[in-house]
Coordinates of C-alpha atoms in Angstrom, one line a residue:
X1 CA 12.5 -17.1 16.7
X2 CA 15.2 -18.5 14.1
X3 CA 14.1 -18.9 10.3
X4 CA 15.2 -21.0 8.3
X5 CA 16.7 -20.2 4.5
X6 CA 18.4 -21.4 2.1
X7 CA 21.9 -20.0 1.5
X8 CA 22.3 -19.2 -2.5
X9 CA 25.0 -21.7 -2.8
X10 CA 22.7 -24.0 -2.3
X11 CA 20.6 -22.3 -5.1
X12 CA 23.3 -22.2 -7.3
X13 CA 23.8 -26.5 -6.8
X14 CA 20.9 -26.4 -8.0
X15 CA 20.8 -24.0 -10.9
X16 CA 23.7 -26.1 -12.0
X17 CA 21.7 -29.9 -11.9
X18 CA 21.8 -31.7 -14.8
X19 CA 17.9 -32.0 -15.5
X20 CA 15.4 -31.2 -17.9
X21 CA 14.6 -27.5 -18.2
X22 CA 11.1 -27.4 -16.3
X23 CA 12.4 -30.2 -13.0
X24 CA 15.8 -27.4 -12.5
X25 CA 12.7 -24.6 -12.4
X26 CA 10.1 -26.6 -11.1
X27 CA 13.0 -27.6 -7.9
X28 CA 14.5 -23.7 -7.8
X29 CA 10.7 -22.3 -7.6
X30 CA 10.0 -24.6 -4.9
X31 CA 12.9 -23.3 -3.4
X32 CA 12.0 -19.8 -4.2
X33 CA 8.6 -20.0 -2.2
X34 CA 10.9 -21.0 0.5
X35 CA 13.0 -17.7 0.6
X36 CA 10.2 -15.9 0.2
X37 CA 8.3 -17.2 3.4
X38 CA 11.4 -16.3 5.2
X39 CA 11.3 -12.9 4.1
X40 CA 8.0 -12.4 5.3
X41 CA 8.2 -13.8 8.4
X42 CA 11.3 -11.8 8.8
X43 CA 9.7 -8.6 7.9
X44 CA 6.6 -9.5 9.3
X45 CA 5.1 -8.2 6.1
X46 CA 4.0 -9.2 2.9
X47 CA 1.7 -11.3 -0.4
X48 CA 2.6 -13.7 0.4
X49 CA -0.4 -15.5 -1.6
X50 CA 0.5 -13.0 -5.0
X51 CA 3.9 -14.5 -4.5
X52 CA 3.2 -18.1 -4.0
X53 CA 0.5 -18.3 -7.3
X54 CA 3.1 -16.2 -9.4
X55 CA 6.2 -18.5 -8.8
X56 CA 6.9 -20.8 -11.5
X57 CA 5.9 -18.9 -14.0
X58 CA 8.3 -16.1 -12.7
X59 CA 11.2 -19.0 -12.4
X60 CA 10.2 -19.8 -15.9
X61 CA 10.9 -16.7 -17.6
X62 CA 13.3 -16.0 -15.9
X63 CA 15.5 -18.9 -16.2
X64 CA 14.4 -20.3 -19.9
X65 CA 12.8 -17.7 -21.9
X66 CA 14.3 -14.3 -20.9
X67 CA 17.2 -12.4 -22.5
X68 CA 19.3 -11.4 -20.4
X69 CA 22.4 -9.7 -19.7
X70 CA 24.8 -10.0 -16.9
X71 CA 24.4 -6.2 -15.6
X72 CA 20.4 -6.3 -14.9
X73 CA 20.5 -2.5 -15.1
X74 CA 21.3 -3.3 -19.1
X75 CA 19.9 -3.6 -21.9
X76 CA 17.8 -7.1 -23.1
X77 CA 14.4 -8.4 -22.5
X78 CA 12.1 -6.9 -20.3
X79 CA 9.7 -8.5 -17.5
X80 CA 7.9 -6.6 -14.6
X81 CA 4.8 -7.4 -12.1
X82 CA 1.7 -4.8 -12.8
X83 CA 0.5 -6.3 -9.6
X84 CA 3.3 -5.8 -7.6
X85 CA 1.7 -7.8 -4.7
X86 CA 4.0 -10.8 -5.6
X87 CA 7.2 -8.6 -4.7
X88 CA 8.8 -10.7 -2.0
X89 CA 8.5 -13.6 -4.7
X90 CA 10.2 -11.4 -7.7
X91 CA 12.8 -10.7 -5.5
X92 CA 13.7 -14.5 -4.3
X93 CA 13.6 -15.3 -8.1
X94 CA 17.0 -12.5 -8.4
X95 CA 18.0 -12.8 -5.6
X96 CA 18.6 -16.7 -6.1
X97 CA 20.0 -16.3 -10.4
X98 CA 21.9 -13.7 -7.9
X99 CA 21.1 -10.5 -10.4
X100 CA 20.5 -9.3 -6.3
X101 CA 23.1 -9.4 -3.5
X102 CA 22.3 -12.2 -1.7
X103 CA 22.5 -10.5 1.8
X104 CA 19.7 -8.3 0.9
X105 CA 17.6 -11.9 1.3
X106 CA 16.8 -10.3 4.9
X107 CA 16.3 -6.4 3.7
X108 CA 12.6 -7.1 2.9
X109 CA 11.1 -4.3 3.5
X110 CA 13.8 -2.4 5.2
X111 CA 15.1 0.6 5.1
X112 CA 17.6 0.5 2.4
X113 CA 16.3 -2.6 1.3
X114 CA 13.6 -4.1 -0.8
X115 CA 10.6 -2.5 -1.2
X116 CA 7.7 -3.0 0.2
X117 CA 6.3 -3.2 -3.8
X118 CA 8.5 -3.2 -6.7
X119 CA 10.6 -0.1 -7.1
X120 CA 12.9 1.1 -9.8
X121 CA 15.3 1.7 -7.0
X122 CA 16.4 -1.8 -6.3
X123 CA 18.8 -3.6 -9.4
X124 CA 16.3 -5.0 -12.2
X125 CA 13.4 -3.6 -11.1
X126 CA 11.5 -2.3 -14.7
X127 CA 9.4 0.2 -13.0
X128 CA 7.4 1.1 -10.4
X129 CA 4.0 -0.8 -9.3
X130 CA 1.5 -0.9 -6.7
X131 CA -1.2 1.0 -8.1
X132 CA -2.6 -1.3 -9.8
X133 CA -4.3 -1.5 -13.7
X134 CA -1.1 0.5 -15.3
X135 CA 1.1 -2.9 -16.3
X136 CA 0.2 -2.6 -19.9
X137 CA 0.2 1.5 -20.8
X138 CA 3.8 1.3 -19.2
X139 CA 5.0 -1.5 -21.8
X140 CA 3.1 0.0 -24.5
X141 CA 5.7 3.4 -23.3
X142 CA 8.7 0.9 -23.2
X143 CA 7.7 -0.9 -26.7
X144 CA 7.0 2.5 -28.2
X145 CA 10.9 3.6 -27.3
X146 CA 12.6 0.2 -28.2
X147 CA 11.2 0.8 -31.9
X148 CA 12.1 4.4 -31.8
X149 CA 16.1 3.7 -30.9
X150 CA 16.1 0.9 -33.1
X151 CA 15.9 -2.3 -30.1
X152 CA 15.1 -4.9 -29.9
X153 CA 13.6 -6.4 -26.7
X154 CA 10.3 -8.8 -25.7
X155 CA 8.4 -7.4 -22.9
X156 CA 6.3 -9.3 -20.6
X157 CA 4.1 -7.9 -18.0
X158 CA 2.5 -10.0 -15.3
X159 CA -1.1 -8.4 -13.9
X160 CA -2.7 -9.8 -11.2
X161 CA -6.7 -11.5 -12.4
X162 CA -8.5 -8.6 -9.9
X163 CA -6.6 -6.2 -11.1
X164 CA -8.5 -6.6 -13.9
X165 CA -11.2 -4.5 -12.8
X166 CA -10.0 -1.2 -13.1
X167 CA -10.5 0.8 -15.9
X168 CA -7.2 1.0 -17.1
X169 CA -6.6 -2.5 -18.2
X170 CA -8.9 -1.8 -20.4
X171 CA -8.7 1.1 -21.9
X172 CA -5.4 0.3 -22.7
X173 CA -5.8 -3.0 -24.6
X174 CA -7.0 -1.6 -27.8
X175 CA -4.2 -0.1 -28.7
X176 CA -1.3 -2.0 -28.4
X177 CA -3.1 -3.6 -31.3
X178 CA -3.8 -0.9 -33.1
X179 CA 0.1 -0.4 -33.2
X180 CA 0.9 -3.8 -33.7
X181 CA 2.8 -4.4 -30.6
X182 CA 3.7 -8.2 -30.7
X183 CA 6.4 -7.5 -28.7
X184 CA 4.6 -7.2 -25.8
X185 CA 3.7 -11.0 -24.0
X186 CA 1.1 -10.1 -21.3
X187 CA 0.6 -13.2 -18.2
X188 CA -2.3 -12.6 -16.7
X189 CA -2.0 -14.5 -12.7
X190 CA -5.3 -15.6 -12.8
X191 CA -5.7 -17.7 -9.0
X192 CA -9.3 -16.4 -8.9
X193 CA -9.2 -14.6 -5.3
X194 CA -8.2 -11.2 -5.3
X195 CA -7.3 -9.0 -1.4
X196 CA -10.4 -10.9 -0.2
X197 CA -12.4 -13.1 -1.3
X198 CA -13.6 -14.6 -5.0
X199 CA -12.9 -12.1 -8.3
X200 CA -16.8 -13.9 -8.7
X201 CA -18.3 -12.9 -5.8
X202 CA -16.9 -9.4 -6.1
X203 CA -17.1 -8.4 -9.8
X204 CA -17.3 -11.8 -12.5
X205 CA -14.8 -11.1 -15.1
X206 CA -16.9 -13.8 -17.2
X207 CA -15.6 -15.1 -20.5
X208 CA -12.1 -13.7 -20.2
X209 CA -11.2 -15.1 -23.1
X210 CA -14.1 -14.2 -25.3
X211 CA -13.4 -10.7 -23.7
X212 CA -9.7 -10.4 -24.3
X213 CA -9.8 -11.7 -28.1
X214 CA -12.8 -9.5 -28.8
X215 CA -10.2 -6.7 -28.6
X216 CA -8.2 -8.0 -31.2
X217 CA -5.0 -10.0 -28.9
X218 CA -3.9 -13.2 -29.1
X219 CA -4.7 -15.0 -26.9
X220 CA -3.1 -18.5 -24.8
X221 CA -5.0 -20.6 -21.9
X222 CA -2.7 -22.9 -19.5
X223 CA -2.1 -24.1 -16.3
X224 CA 0.3 -21.8 -14.8
X225 CA 1.7 -24.2 -12.6
X226 CA 3.0 -26.9 -15.4
X227 CA 5.9 -25.7 -16.7
X228 CA 5.3 -27.5 -19.5
X229 CA 1.7 -26.8 -20.7
X230 CA 3.0 -22.8 -20.1
X231 CA 6.4 -23.0 -22.4
X232 CA 4.2 -23.9 -25.0
X233 CA 1.7 -21.0 -24.8
X234 CA 5.2 -19.2 -25.0
X235 CA 6.4 -20.4 -27.5
X236 CA 2.6 -19.8 -29.8
X237 CA 3.1 -16.3 -28.6
X238 CA 6.6 -16.1 -29.9
X239 CA 5.1 -17.1 -33.3
X240 CA 2.7 -14.2 -33.4
X241 CA 4.2 -11.3 -35.6
X242 CA 1.4 -8.4 -35.4
X243 CA -0.5 -8.5 -32.7
X244 CA -0.1 -8.4 -28.8
X245 CA -0.3 -11.4 -27.0
X246 CA -2.0 -12.5 -23.5
X247 CA -1.4 -15.8 -21.8
X248 CA -4.4 -16.3 -19.4
X249 CA -2.8 -19.0 -16.6
X250 CA -4.8 -20.6 -14.4
X251 CA -3.1 -20.6 -10.6
X252 CA -4.1 -21.5 -7.3
X253 CA -3.3 -18.7 -4.7
X254 CA -0.9 -19.6 -2.1
X255 CA 0.6 -22.4 -4.2
X256 CA 2.8 -25.0 -2.8
X257 CA 1.5 -24.9 1.0
X258 CA -1.6 -26.8 1.3
X259 CA -3.2 -25.2 4.3
X260 CA -2.8 -22.0 1.8
X261 CA -4.2 -23.5 -0.7
X262 CA -7.5 -24.5 0.5
X263 CA -10.0 -22.5 -0.5
X264 CA -12.4 -24.9 0.9
X265 CA -13.8 -22.4 2.9
X266 CA -13.7 -19.4 1.5
X267 CA -17.0 -17.7 1.1
X268 CA -17.9 -14.2 2.0
X269 CA -18.1 -14.9 5.3
X270 CA -14.7 -16.4 5.4
X271 CA -11.8 -14.3 3.8
X272 CA -8.8 -15.6 2.4
X273 CA -5.7 -15.5 5.4
X274 CA -2.9 -15.3 3.1
X275 CA -3.6 -12.6 1.0
X276 CA -0.9 -9.9 3.0
X277 CA 0.6 -9.8 6.5
X278 CA 3.4 -12.6 7.6
X279 CA 1.9 -16.1 9.2
X280 CA 1.5 -16.9 12.6
X281 CA 4.4 -18.9 14.1
X282 CA 3.1 -22.2 13.8
X283 CA 1.9 -21.8 10.3
X284 CA 4.8 -20.7 9.3
X285 CA 6.8 -23.8 11.1
X286 CA 3.9 -25.6 9.2
X287 CA 4.6 -24.2 5.6
X288 CA 8.1 -24.4 6.1
X289 CA 7.9 -28.2 6.6
X290 CA 5.6 -28.5 3.5
X291 CA 8.4 -26.6 1.2
X292 CA 11.3 -28.2 2.5
X293 CA 9.7 -31.4 2.1
X294 CA 8.5 -31.4 -1.6
X295 CA 11.7 -29.9 -2.2
X296 CA 13.8 -33.0 -0.6
X297 CA 11.4 -35.6 -2.9
X298 CA 12.3 -33.3 -6.3
X299 CA 15.8 -33.2 -4.7
X300 CA 15.7 -37.0 -4.4
X301 CA 14.0 -37.8 -7.4
X302 CA 16.8 -36.5 -9.0
X303 CA 19.3 -38.6 -7.2
X304 CA 21.0 -35.0 -5.5
X305 CA 22.2 -34.5 -2.6
X306 CA 19.8 -33.3 -0.2
X307 CA 19.6 -29.4 1.0
X308 CA 21.3 -27.7 3.3
X309 CA 20.0 -24.6 5.3
X310 CA 20.7 -21.8 7.5
X311 CA 19.2 -20.2 10.5
X312 CA 19.0 -16.1 11.1
X313 CA 17.1 -15.3 14.5
X314 CA 13.7 -13.3 13.8
X315 CA 13.7 -9.3 14.4
X316 CA 11.7 -8.6 17.6
X317 CA 8.5 -7.3 16.2
X318 CA 7.3 -4.1 18.2
X319 CA 4.4 -3.8 21.3
X320 CA 2.2 -1.9 21.9
X321 CA 0.4 -3.1 25.5
X322 CA -3.2 -1.0 25.4
X323 CA -2.7 0.7 21.3
X324 CA -5.1 3.0 19.8
X325 CA -6.9 1.0 17.0
X326 CA -8.8 3.6 14.8
X327 CA -10.5 1.0 12.2
X328 CA -12.1 -0.9 14.7
X329 CA -12.9 2.3 16.4
X330 CA -14.6 3.3 13.0
X331 CA -16.4 0.0 12.7
X332 CA -18.0 -0.3 15.0
X333 CA -19.0 4.0 14.8
X334 CA -20.2 3.2 11.1
X335 CA -22.7 0.5 12.8
X336 CA -23.9 2.8 15.5
X337 CA -24.7 5.3 13.0
X338 CA -26.0 2.8 10.6
X339 CA -28.6 2.1 13.3
X340 CA -30.1 5.4 13.4
X341 CA -29.4 6.1 9.7
X342 CA -31.0 3.8 7.2
X343 CA -30.0 5.8 4.0
X344 CA -26.7 5.3 5.0
X345 CA -24.7 2.8 2.7
X346 CA -21.3 1.7 2.5
X347 CA -19.2 1.1 -0.4
X348 CA -16.2 -0.8 -0.2
X349 CA -13.4 -1.0 -3.3
X350 CA -12.2 -4.4 -2.0
X351 CA -10.4 -3.7 0.9
X352 CA -13.3 -4.2 3.4
X353 CA -11.3 -6.5 6.2
X354 CA -8.8 -3.7 6.4
X355 CA -11.6 -0.6 6.0
X356 CA -13.0 -2.3 9.7
X357 CA -16.6 -3.0 6.8
X358 CA -17.4 -6.6 7.8
X359 CA -19.5 -6.1 10.9
X360 CA -21.6 -3.4 8.6
X361 CA -21.9 -5.8 6.3
X362 CA -23.0 -8.4 8.3
X363 CA -25.5 -6.1 10.4
X364 CA -26.8 -4.3 7.2
X365 CA -25.5 -7.1 4.2
X366 CA -28.4 -5.0 1.6
X367 CA -26.9 -2.1 2.3
X368 CA -23.0 -3.1 1.6
X369 CA -21.9 -2.0 -2.0
X370 CA -19.1 -4.5 -2.9
X371 CA -17.4 -2.2 -5.6
X372 CA -14.0 -4.4 -6.0
X373 CA -10.6 -2.9 -7.7
X374 CA -12.5 -0.1 -9.3
X375 CA -11.8 3.5 -7.5
X376 CA -13.7 5.9 -10.2
X377 CA -16.6 3.6 -10.6
X378 CA -17.0 3.7 -6.4
X379 CA -17.1 7.2 -6.3
X380 CA -19.1 7.8 -9.4
X381 CA -21.3 5.2 -8.0
X382 CA -21.7 7.3 -4.8
X383 CA -22.5 9.9 -6.5
X384 CA -26.0 8.4 -8.3
X385 CA -26.6 7.1 -5.1
X386 CA -26.5 10.9 -3.3
X387 CA -28.3 12.1 -6.0
X388 CA -31.4 9.8 -4.7
X389 CA -31.2 11.1 -1.0
X390 CA -29.2 7.9 0.1
X391 CA -26.1 8.7 2.1
X392 CA -23.0 6.7 0.8
X393 CA -19.8 6.5 2.8
X394 CA -16.8 5.2 0.5
X395 CA -14.4 3.1 1.3
X396 CA -10.6 2.3 0.7
X397 CA -7.1 2.7 1.1
X398 CA -6.3 6.6 1.2
X399 CA -3.7 5.9 -1.0
X400 CA -6.4 4.9 -4.3
X401 CA -9.5 6.9 -3.0
X402 CA -7.6 10.1 -3.1
X403 CA -6.6 10.2 -6.6
X404 CA -7.2 7.2 -9.5
X405 CA -10.9 8.9 -8.7
X406 CA -10.1 12.8 -8.0
X407 CA -12.2 13.9 -10.4
X408 CA -14.9 12.2 -10.3
X409 CA -14.5 13.9 -6.6
X410 CA -14.8 16.5 -8.2
X411 CA -18.1 16.5 -10.1
X412 CA -19.8 15.1 -6.9
X413 CA -19.2 18.9 -5.5
X414 CA -20.4 20.1 -8.3
X415 CA -23.8 18.1 -7.8
X416 CA -23.8 19.4 -4.0
X417 CA -24.9 16.0 -2.5
X418 CA -23.8 15.1 0.8
X419 CA -20.9 11.8 0.4
X420 CA -18.4 10.7 3.2
X421 CA -15.0 9.1 2.0
X422 CA -13.3 6.9 4.4
X423 CA -9.6 6.7 3.0
X424 CA -7.9 4.5 5.3
X425 CA -3.8 3.5 5.5
X426 CA -3.5 7.4 5.1
X427 CA -0.1 9.1 6.1
X428 CA 3.5 7.7 6.3
X429 CA 2.9 4.9 7.9
X430 CA 3.2 1.9 8.1
X431 CA 6.7 2.4 5.6
X432 CA 6.6 -1.4 5.1
X433 CA 4.4 -1.0 2.2
X434 CA 6.6 1.7 0.4
X435 CA 5.5 4.6 -1.2
X436 CA 2.3 3.5 -3.7
X437 CA 0.9 2.9 -0.4
X438 CA 2.1 5.8 2.0
X439 CA -1.0 8.4 1.1
X440 CA 1.1 11.7 1.8
X441 CA -0.3 14.0 -0.7
X442 CA -3.9 13.3 -0.6
X443 CA -4.4 16.4 1.8
X444 CA -3.2 18.9 -1.1
X445 CA -5.1 16.9 -3.6
X446 CA -8.3 17.1 -2.3
X447 CA -8.2 20.4 -0.4
X448 CA -9.5 22.4 -3.0
X449 CA -12.2 20.3 -3.4
X450 CA -15.8 23.0 -2.7
X451 CA -18.0 21.5 -0.3
X452 CA -15.0 18.7 1.6
X453 CA -14.2 19.3 4.5
X454 CA -11.1 17.2 5.6
X455 CA -10.6 16.0 8.9
X456 CA -7.8 13.3 10.4
X457 CA -9.0 12.3 14.6
X458 CA -5.7 10.6 16.3
X459 CA -7.8 8.4 19.0
X460 CA -10.5 6.3 19.0
X461 CA -12.5 8.9 21.0
X462 CA -12.0 11.6 18.0
X463 CA -13.1 9.0 15.4
X464 CA -16.3 8.3 17.2
X465 CA -16.8 11.8 17.2
X466 CA -15.4 12.9 13.6
X467 CA -17.5 10.4 12.0
X468 CA -20.8 11.7 14.3
X469 CA -20.3 15.1 12.9
X470 CA -19.8 13.5 9.3
X471 CA -23.2 12.3 9.2
X472 CA -25.0 14.7 11.7
X473 CA -23.5 17.8 11.9
X474 CA -22.0 18.3 8.5
X475 CA -24.0 19.9 5.9
X476 CA -20.9 19.4 3.8
X477 CA -18.8 16.0 2.4
X478 CA -17.0 15.0 4.7
X479 CA -13.1 13.5 4.2
X480 CA -12.4 11.2 7.2
X481 CA -8.4 9.8 6.9
X482 CA -7.6 7.6 9.1
X483 CA -3.6 5.7 10.7
X484 CA -4.8 2.1 10.0
X485 CA -1.6 1.0 12.2
X486 CA -2.6 0.2 16.3
X487 CA -0.8 3.6 17.5
X488 CA 0.6 3.9 21.1
X489 CA -0.2 7.5 22.1
X490 CA 1.9 10.0 24.2
X491 CA -1.3 12.2 25.0
X492 CA -4.7 12.4 25.9
X493 CA -7.7 14.5 25.0
X494 CA -9.3 16.2 27.8
X495 CA -12.0 15.0 29.4
X496 CA -14.6 17.9 28.5
X497 CA -13.3 17.5 24.9
X498 CA -15.8 18.0 21.8
X499 CA -14.9 18.5 18.7
X500 CA -15.4 21.9 17.2
X501 CA -15.5 22.8 13.5
X502 CA -12.2 25.1 12.6
X503 CA -10.6 24.2 16.1
X504 CA -8.2 22.4 17.8
X505 CA -7.3 21.3 21.4
X506 CA -4.2 22.1 22.9
X507 CA -2.2 18.1 24.8
X508 CA 0.5 20.5 26.6
X509 CA 1.0 23.9 28.3
X510 CA 3.7 26.0 27.0
X511 CA 4.4 30.0 25.6
X512 CA 7.8 29.7 24.3
X513 CA 6.4 28.2 21.0
X514 CA 3.3 26.0 19.8
X515 CA 3.3 22.8 17.0
X516 CA -0.1 22.1 15.7
X517 CA -0.5 19.1 14.5
X518 CA -2.7 16.0 14.5
X519 CA -3.8 12.0 13.6
X520 CA -2.0 9.6 16.4
X521 CA 1.5 9.6 14.5
X522 CA 2.7 12.8 14.6
X523 CA 0.7 14.1 17.5
X524 CA 2.3 11.7 19.3
X525 CA 6.1 12.7 18.4
X526 CA 4.9 16.3 19.1
X527 CA 4.5 15.6 22.5
X528 CA 7.1 13.1 22.9
X529 CA 9.6 16.4 21.4
X530 CA 8.1 18.9 23.3
X531 CA 9.1 16.3 27.0
X532 CA 12.1 16.1 25.9
X533 CA 12.9 20.3 25.0
X534 CA 11.5 21.0 28.4
X535 CA 13.6 18.6 30.1
X536 CA 16.7 19.2 28.0
X537 CA 16.5 22.9 26.5
X538 CA 14.4 24.6 29.2
X539 CA 11.5 25.1 26.8
X540 CA 8.0 24.4 27.4
X541 CA 5.7 23.9 24.6
X542 CA 2.4 23.7 23.5
X543 CA 0.9 20.9 21.2
X544 CA -2.7 21.3 19.7
X545 CA -4.5 19.0 17.8
X546 CA -6.2 20.5 14.9
X547 CA -7.9 17.5 12.9
X548 CA -9.5 20.1 10.9
X549 CA -7.2 20.0 7.5
X550 CA -8.1 22.2 5.2
X551 CA -9.8 25.1 7.1
X552 CA -9.3 26.7 10.3
X553 CA -11.4 28.9 12.8
X554 CA -9.2 32.5 12.6
X555 CA -10.3 33.5 15.5
X556 CA -10.1 30.4 17.5
X557 CA -6.8 30.7 16.1
X558 CA -5.0 34.4 16.7
X559 CA -6.3 33.2 20.8
X560 CA -4.6 30.1 20.4
X561 CA -1.5 32.2 20.0
X562 CA -1.7 34.8 22.3
X563 CA 1.5 34.7 23.8
X564 CA 3.1 32.7 21.9
X565 CA 5.9 33.8 18.8
X566 CA 7.4 30.3 17.6
X567 CA 4.5 28.8 15.6
X568 CA 5.7 25.4 14.4
X569 CA 2.8 22.7 12.3
X570 CA 3.8 18.8 11.2
X571 CA 2.3 17.2 8.2
X572 CA 1.7 13.8 8.1
X573 CA 2.1 14.6 4.9
X574 CA 4.3 16.4 2.1
X575 CA 4.8 19.4 3.6
X576 CA 3.9 21.1 0.3
X577 CA -0.2 20.8 0.3
X578 CA -0.4 19.8 4.0
X579 CA -2.0 21.1 7.3
X580 CA 0.6 23.5 7.3
X581 CA 0.8 25.3 3.8
X582 CA -2.8 26.4 5.1
X583 CA -2.1 27.3 8.1
X584 CA 0.2 29.4 7.1
X585 CA -1.5 31.3 4.4
X586 CA -4.8 31.8 7.3
X587 CA -1.5 33.4 9.6
X588 CA -0.4 35.5 6.3
X589 CA -3.9 37.7 6.7
X590 CA -3.7 37.8 9.6
X591 CA -2.8 42.1 10.8
X592 CA -0.3 41.0 12.6
X593 CA 1.4 38.2 10.7
X594 CA 4.8 39.3 11.1
X595 CA 5.5 39.3 15.1
X596 CA 5.5 35.4 14.5
X597 CA 8.3 33.0 13.5
X598 CA 6.6 30.2 11.5
X599 CA 8.4 27.0 10.4
X600 CA 7.3 23.8 8.5
X601 CA 7.6 20.1 9.0
X602 CA 6.8 17.5 6.7
X603 CA 7.8 14.6 3.9
X604 CA 10.3 17.0 1.4
X605 CA 10.9 13.4 -0.8
X606 CA 9.5 11.0 -1.4
X607 CA 8.8 8.7 1.8
X608 CA 11.2 5.5 2.1
X609 CA 10.4 2.5 2.8
X610 CA 11.5 0.4 5.8
X611 CA 10.4 0.1 9.4
X612 CA 7.8 2.4 11.0
X613 CA 11.1 3.9 13.0
X614 CA 13.3 4.1 10.7
X615 CA 11.1 5.8 8.1
X616 CA 10.4 8.5 10.9
X617 CA 13.8 8.7 11.5
X618 CA 15.0 8.7 7.5
X619 CA 12.7 12.1 7.4
X620 CA 13.8 13.7 10.2
X621 CA 9.9 13.5 12.2
X622 CA 10.8 11.7 14.9
X623 CA 10.1 13.0 18.5
X624 CA 14.4 13.2 18.7
X625 CA 14.9 15.3 15.5
X626 CA 11.9 17.9 16.0
X627 CA 13.3 18.6 19.2
X628 CA 17.1 19.2 17.9
X629 CA 15.5 21.3 15.1
X630 CA 13.0 23.4 17.3
X631 CA 15.3 23.7 19.5
X632 CA 18.0 24.9 16.6
X633 CA 15.2 27.1 15.0
X634 CA 14.0 29.1 18.2
X635 CA 17.2 29.8 18.9
X636 CA 18.6 31.1 16.1
X637 CA 15.3 33.7 15.8
X638 CA 16.8 34.5 19.1
X639 CA 19.4 35.2 18.2
X640 CA 19.0 37.2 14.9
X641 CA 16.4 39.7 17.2
X642 CA 19.1 40.5 19.9

């Protein structure tokens, strides 16, 4: 499929048109929306709705308001997005202004390209975002640093309105007033829709202007798409000399494309469709045509020449004939267990679609609790439910569920109640969203929580077994770690396989070495590597699926290593604190440990952003890299012993 974008020369021409700043910026924003659509379609993922709602604001700040040096990394006024979801739209503005190399328009969510969420490795990006609610805190630190360095700079922070459910946002407000940080202007992209649906249906913000004013901030309200009104708010904020300011900018999610703006059918049964992901080919063409028509109308009004566009072939999408869909399997297992257990309740952190909770909510609406973007509150609420005899099952992405509320995991554990935590989007892949969403430290974070069993299933069948164990067998709390992407696995579990605490199962046979791993992605790479090692080097490798991440049965482990000298572990996680480290510690305590050669594979650096195969190759965790590493290590060990 041919995709269309606006080349840089045309954007430069638009910036030089003889017209009002409002007209020029509005046209530039329309073209930036067009290029954002192209970027997301080319990447196959991204956040359209948030990018479009904030586009007019970002374009106005960069084209008319901020004092910016030619070098994007030099001192000057500061802008950054706290919500981070609008990264594609932000990039399109920077590309159109020549503040990023325009060739990167083709590199969204690609290795060495533009990350899925803002990252300081990108020129001009001031701070990493993706974990919500942090923006004002970061801005306060920057402002205080500037004062100590005798630098004058205004700091503009864009937040989403959904992220205002995070406690850190409200925690950050008072001291900004206390310090008199008048150089900070916060802009709330108030489109009133969070990931799935209306804020008012999840966690209503109420009288937001009154709340923010009560904290002592200067508050101004406007239509975020009316650039004259927005610029007036900016001028009003500029005149405030004794306190920080907040602009509540009312916006429309998906602004600029009629069917993306349409919320007439939006409710708890019909979720917003354009928060994340690429549109269908049909919707891409419809959106492209609408934006082009709007641009041509604006150009005609200005008496300017029509646009010239450029085309590029869309990158082919990877297809899987019969994928394992672990989230769908979990969704079925959750409903099945709830049918037999009236005490089971499900809590969600504004990710009901991504976590597979819609069927549960439809069947058990009274037992479904939407907590919004407030993970600490959700995990502690689960603790209260458990103290009163319920079985709470808590859901979010693993990167958020394991981190911010980690203290509350521990508090719940000290109360010795049972809670099931389900962390989706676990592990290195997908690589497109970037490191804020790649959960590769949750095993280390949670392994030390007493009375918490960590499990990662590798197939749909093992998901059902793992959740049945969590609900009906385990006396302890459980953290279920789930890969979210559809997976083309290279193995099958034995027909008679049963989940047994601390024990795994061999997926291939061999006595030259053993690889312990878990989950669909790394087990697939391990099995492929084993096949390649046998074919190319004559090595027969035993690959063992061990779904238990923080415990192993030592008798089973000892028996599994019978006749084995070379032991490898493969983590979908940082090497530090992963399953491999746990196994290494257990092996170190075994009396015959000296007879083994032990090596761990896993992440050694912050995970890269890119296509899935690019990310695996970058970190040398793909089958080809593993094959080369294992062959080399086995030969080195054999040579040293001869």
